[in-house]
Amino acid sequence: MMGKDRAKPIRELDLERYRALYGLTAVVLSNFAIVAVAIAGVWRLGGDKSVIIGVLTAAFTAVSTMTTAYLGIKAVSNTAQAMAQGDPRRTQTPPETTTPPTETPTPTPPSPRTPDHPHP
């Protein structure tokens, strides 16, 4: 007899939700840590504006890079998963359009030649 405490298998959709939740949590916590270190650094520097600008610039760069990397990786992962599952929204090829046959244009007659010698 199977007990009630036996773990249920995790469905694929639930697994993706957990991955997204934990990935987003890791990015948000990392961004908070970067901001906290930047604030502590600015506070400890005590007013040297050039160093403060450098610290804030580095913190902004780190936060934006971390967030952009997460969103990019998540988008590629979602696209790859949709293609692997055969999602028709992702793998559907556009319908082929047929163009009616075009008529061959009639060649225009050559323009009359001008004489090579000048007229008197």
PDB file of C-alpha atoms in Angstrom:
ATOM      1  CA  MET A   1       0.000   0.000   0.000  1.00  0.00           C
ATOM      2  CA  MET A   2       1.324   3.416  -0.990  1.00  0.00           C
ATOM      3  CA  GLY A   3       1.538   6.055   1.720  1.00  0.00           C
ATOM      4  CA  LYS A   4       0.160   9.555   1.480  1.00  0.00           C
ATOM      5  CA  ASP A   5       3.584  11.029   2.144  1.00  0.00           C
ATOM      6  CA  ARG A   6       4.912   9.849  -1.182  1.00  0.00           C
ATOM      7  CA  ALA A   7       6.007  12.770  -3.374  1.00  0.00           C
ATOM      8  CA  LYS A   8       3.958  13.551  -6.444  1.00  0.00           C
ATOM      9  CA  PRO A   9       5.821  13.803  -9.704  1.00  0.00           C
ATOM     10  CA  ILE A  10       6.420  17.397 -10.751  1.00  0.00           C
ATOM     11  CA  ARG A  11       4.746  18.306 -14.002  1.00  0.00           C
ATOM     12  CA  GLU A  12       6.766  20.065 -16.682  1.00  0.00           C
ATOM     13  CA  LEU A  13       4.736  23.271 -16.397  1.00  0.00           C
ATOM     14  CA  ASP A  14       5.225  23.391 -12.625  1.00  0.00           C
ATOM     15  CA  LEU A  15       8.945  22.812 -13.081  1.00  0.00           C
ATOM     16  CA  GLU A  16       9.166  25.775 -15.476  1.00  0.00           C
ATOM     17  CA  ARG A  17       7.282  27.952 -13.008  1.00  0.00           C
ATOM     18  CA  TYR A  18       9.683  26.990 -10.209  1.00  0.00           C
ATOM     19  CA  ARG A  19      12.671  27.715 -12.421  1.00  0.00           C
ATOM     20  CA  ALA A  20      11.276  31.109 -13.390  1.00  0.00           C
ATOM     21  CA  LEU A  21      10.387  31.979  -9.791  1.00  0.00           C
ATOM     22  CA  TYR A  22      13.758  30.970  -8.362  1.00  0.00           C
ATOM     23  CA  GLY A  23      15.675  32.585 -11.216  1.00  0.00           C
ATOM     24  CA  LEU A  24      13.816  35.858 -10.791  1.00  0.00           C
ATOM     25  CA  THR A  25      14.305  35.684  -7.022  1.00  0.00           C
ATOM     26  CA  ALA A  26      18.054  35.185  -7.492  1.00  0.00           C
ATOM     27  CA  VAL A  27      18.273  38.163  -9.857  1.00  0.00           C
ATOM     28  CA  VAL A  28      16.258  40.449  -7.550  1.00  0.00           C
ATOM     29  CA  LEU A  29      18.298  39.462  -4.479  1.00  0.00           C
ATOM     30  CA  SER A  30      21.540  39.949  -6.392  1.00  0.00           C
ATOM     31  CA  ASN A  31      20.397  43.386  -7.528  1.00  0.00           C
ATOM     32  CA  PHE A  32      19.524  44.322  -3.942  1.00  0.00           C
ATOM     33  CA  ALA A  33      22.966  43.149  -2.793  1.00  0.00           C
ATOM     34  CA  ILE A  34      24.664  45.252  -5.484  1.00  0.00           C
ATOM     35  CA  VAL A  35      22.614  48.303  -4.497  1.00  0.00           C
ATOM     36  CA  ALA A  36      23.380  47.752  -0.797  1.00  0.00           C
ATOM     37  CA  VAL A  37      27.126  47.527  -1.472  1.00  0.00           C
ATOM     38  CA  ALA A  38      26.960  50.651  -3.649  1.00  0.00           C
ATOM     39  CA  ILE A  39      25.098  52.591  -0.940  1.00  0.00           C
ATOM     40  CA  ALA A  40      27.584  51.445   1.699  1.00  0.00           C
ATOM     41  CA  GLY A  41      30.467  52.399  -0.575  1.00  0.00           C
ATOM     42  CA  VAL A  42      29.059  55.856  -1.261  1.00  0.00           C
ATOM     43  CA  TRP A  43      28.382  56.395   2.435  1.00  0.00           C
ATOM     44  CA  ARG A  44      31.904  55.310   3.422  1.00  0.00           C
ATOM     45  CA  LEU A  45      33.587  57.508   0.806  1.00  0.00           C
ATOM     46  CA  GLY A  46      32.174  60.594   2.444  1.00  0.00           C
ATOM     47  CA  GLY A  47      31.824  62.968  -0.469  1.00  0.00           C
ATOM     48  CA  ASP A  48      34.549  62.399  -3.065  1.00  0.00           C
ATOM     49  CA  LYS A  49      32.311  63.006  -6.049  1.00  0.00           C
ATOM     50  CA  SER A  50      34.476  61.396  -8.697  1.00  0.00           C
ATOM     51  CA  VAL A  51      34.720  58.133  -6.754  1.00  0.00           C
ATOM     52  CA  ILE A  52      30.997  58.213  -5.898  1.00  0.00           C
ATOM     53  CA  ILE A  53      30.144  58.607  -9.584  1.00  0.00           C
ATOM     54  CA  GLY A  54      32.387  55.636 -10.394  1.00  0.00           C
ATOM     55  CA  VAL A  55      30.746  53.452  -7.730  1.00  0.00           C
ATOM     56  CA  LEU A  56      27.235  54.379  -8.827  1.00  0.00           C
ATOM     57  CA  THR A  57      28.087  53.822 -12.487  1.00  0.00           C
ATOM     58  CA  ALA A  58      29.532  50.386 -11.738  1.00  0.00           C
ATOM     59  CA  ALA A  59      26.490  49.472  -9.628  1.00  0.00           C
ATOM     60  CA  PHE A  60      24.070  50.581 -12.343  1.00  0.00           C
ATOM     61  CA  THR A  61      26.026  48.618 -14.945  1.00  0.00           C
ATOM     62  CA  ALA A  62      26.014  45.479 -12.793  1.00  0.00           C
ATOM     63  CA  VAL A  63      22.279  45.694 -12.070  1.00  0.00           C
ATOM     64  CA  SER A  64      21.319  46.309 -15.688  1.00  0.00           C
ATOM     65  CA  THR A  65      23.648  43.576 -16.974  1.00  0.00           C
ATOM     66  CA  MET A  66      22.308  41.041 -14.471  1.00  0.00           C
ATOM     67  CA  THR A  67      18.683  41.836 -15.286  1.00  0.00           C
ATOM     68  CA  THR A  68      19.220  41.887 -19.051  1.00  0.00           C
ATOM     69  CA  ALA A  69      21.091  38.585 -18.960  1.00  0.00           C
ATOM     70  CA  TYR A  70      18.306  36.909 -17.003  1.00  0.00           C
ATOM     71  CA  LEU A  71      15.584  38.197 -19.312  1.00  0.00           C
ATOM     72  CA  GLY A  72      17.559  37.225 -22.418  1.00  0.00           C
ATOM     73  CA  ILE A  73      18.265  33.716 -21.170  1.00  0.00           C
ATOM     74  CA  LYS A  74      14.622  33.290 -20.143  1.00  0.00           C
ATOM     75  CA  ALA A  75      13.367  34.422 -23.552  1.00  0.00           C
ATOM     76  CA  VAL A  76      15.699  32.029 -25.388  1.00  0.00           C
ATOM     77  CA  SER A  77      14.724  29.193 -23.047  1.00  0.00           C
ATOM     78  CA  ASN A  78      11.012  29.815 -23.618  1.00  0.00           C
ATOM     79  CA  THR A  79      11.485  29.933 -27.383  1.00  0.00           C
ATOM     80  CA  ALA A  80      13.537  26.737 -27.430  1.00  0.00           C
ATOM     81  CA  GLN A  81      11.008  24.945 -25.255  1.00  0.00           C
ATOM     82  CA  ALA A  82       8.118  26.068 -27.458  1.00  0.00           C
ATOM     83  CA  MET A  83       9.948  24.852 -30.567  1.00  0.00           C
ATOM     84  CA  ALA A  84      10.763  21.516 -28.934  1.00  0.00           C
ATOM     85  CA  GLN A  85       7.123  20.988 -28.017  1.00  0.00           C
ATOM     86  CA  GLY A  86       5.960  21.872 -31.502  1.00  0.00           C
ATOM     87  CA  ASP A  87       4.074  24.993 -30.506  1.00  0.00           C
ATOM     88  CA  PRO A  88       2.317  26.082 -33.716  1.00  0.00           C
ATOM     89  CA  ARG A  89       2.703  29.758 -32.797  1.00  0.00           C
ATOM     90  CA  ARG A  90       6.493  29.377 -32.899  1.00  0.00           C
ATOM     91  CA  THR A  91       7.074  26.865 -35.669  1.00  0.00           C
ATOM     92  CA  GLN A  92       4.393  27.766 -38.172  1.00  0.00           C
ATOM     93  CA  THR A  93       5.786  28.814 -41.500  1.00  0.00           C
ATOM     94  CA  PRO A  94       4.033  31.648 -43.256  1.00  0.00           C
ATOM     95  CA  PRO A  95       1.740  30.569 -46.080  1.00  0.00           C
ATOM     96  CA  GLU A  96       3.339  30.716 -49.447  1.00  0.00           C
ATOM     97  CA  THR A  97       2.050  33.439 -51.638  1.00  0.00           C
ATOM     98  CA  THR A  98       1.787  32.804 -55.303  1.00  0.00           C
ATOM     99  CA  THR A  99       2.241  35.660 -57.658  1.00  0.00           C
ATOM    100  CA  PRO A 100       0.450  35.639 -60.961  1.00  0.00           C
ATOM    101  CA  PRO A 101       2.743  35.221 -63.929  1.00  0.00           C
ATOM    102  CA  THR A 102       3.873  38.522 -65.292  1.00  0.00           C
ATOM    103  CA  GLU A 103       3.765  39.334 -68.938  1.00  0.00           C
ATOM    104  CA  THR A 104       7.043  39.762 -70.706  1.00  0.00           C
ATOM    105  CA  PRO A 105       7.395  43.417 -71.582  1.00  0.00           C
ATOM    106  CA  THR A 106       7.696  44.175 -75.246  1.00  0.00           C
ATOM    107  CA  PRO A 107      11.072  45.573 -76.065  1.00  0.00           C
ATOM    108  CA  THR A 108      11.123  49.194 -77.005  1.00  0.00           C
ATOM    109  CA  PRO A 109      12.530  49.980 -80.429  1.00  0.00           C
ATOM    110  CA  PRO A 110      15.953  51.567 -80.440  1.00  0.00           C
ATOM    111  CA  SER A 111      16.086  55.294 -80.807  1.00  0.00           C
ATOM    112  CA  PRO A 112      17.147  56.609 -84.211  1.00  0.00           C
ATOM    113  CA  ARG A 113      20.849  57.063 -84.543  1.00  0.00           C
ATOM    114  CA  THR A 114      22.228  60.478 -84.988  1.00  0.00           C
ATOM    115  CA  PRO A 115      24.775  60.889 -87.728  1.00  0.00           C
ATOM    116  CA  ASP A 116      28.385  60.838 -86.743  1.00  0.00           C
ATOM    117  CA  HIS A 117      29.236  63.822 -88.899  1.00  0.00           C
ATOM    118  CA  PRO A 118      27.900  67.296 -88.275  1.00  0.00           C
ATOM    119  CA  HIS A 119      25.370  68.844 -90.645  1.00  0.00           C
ATOM    120  CA  PRO A 120      26.593  71.729 -92.814  1.00  0.00           C
TER     121      PRO A 120
END
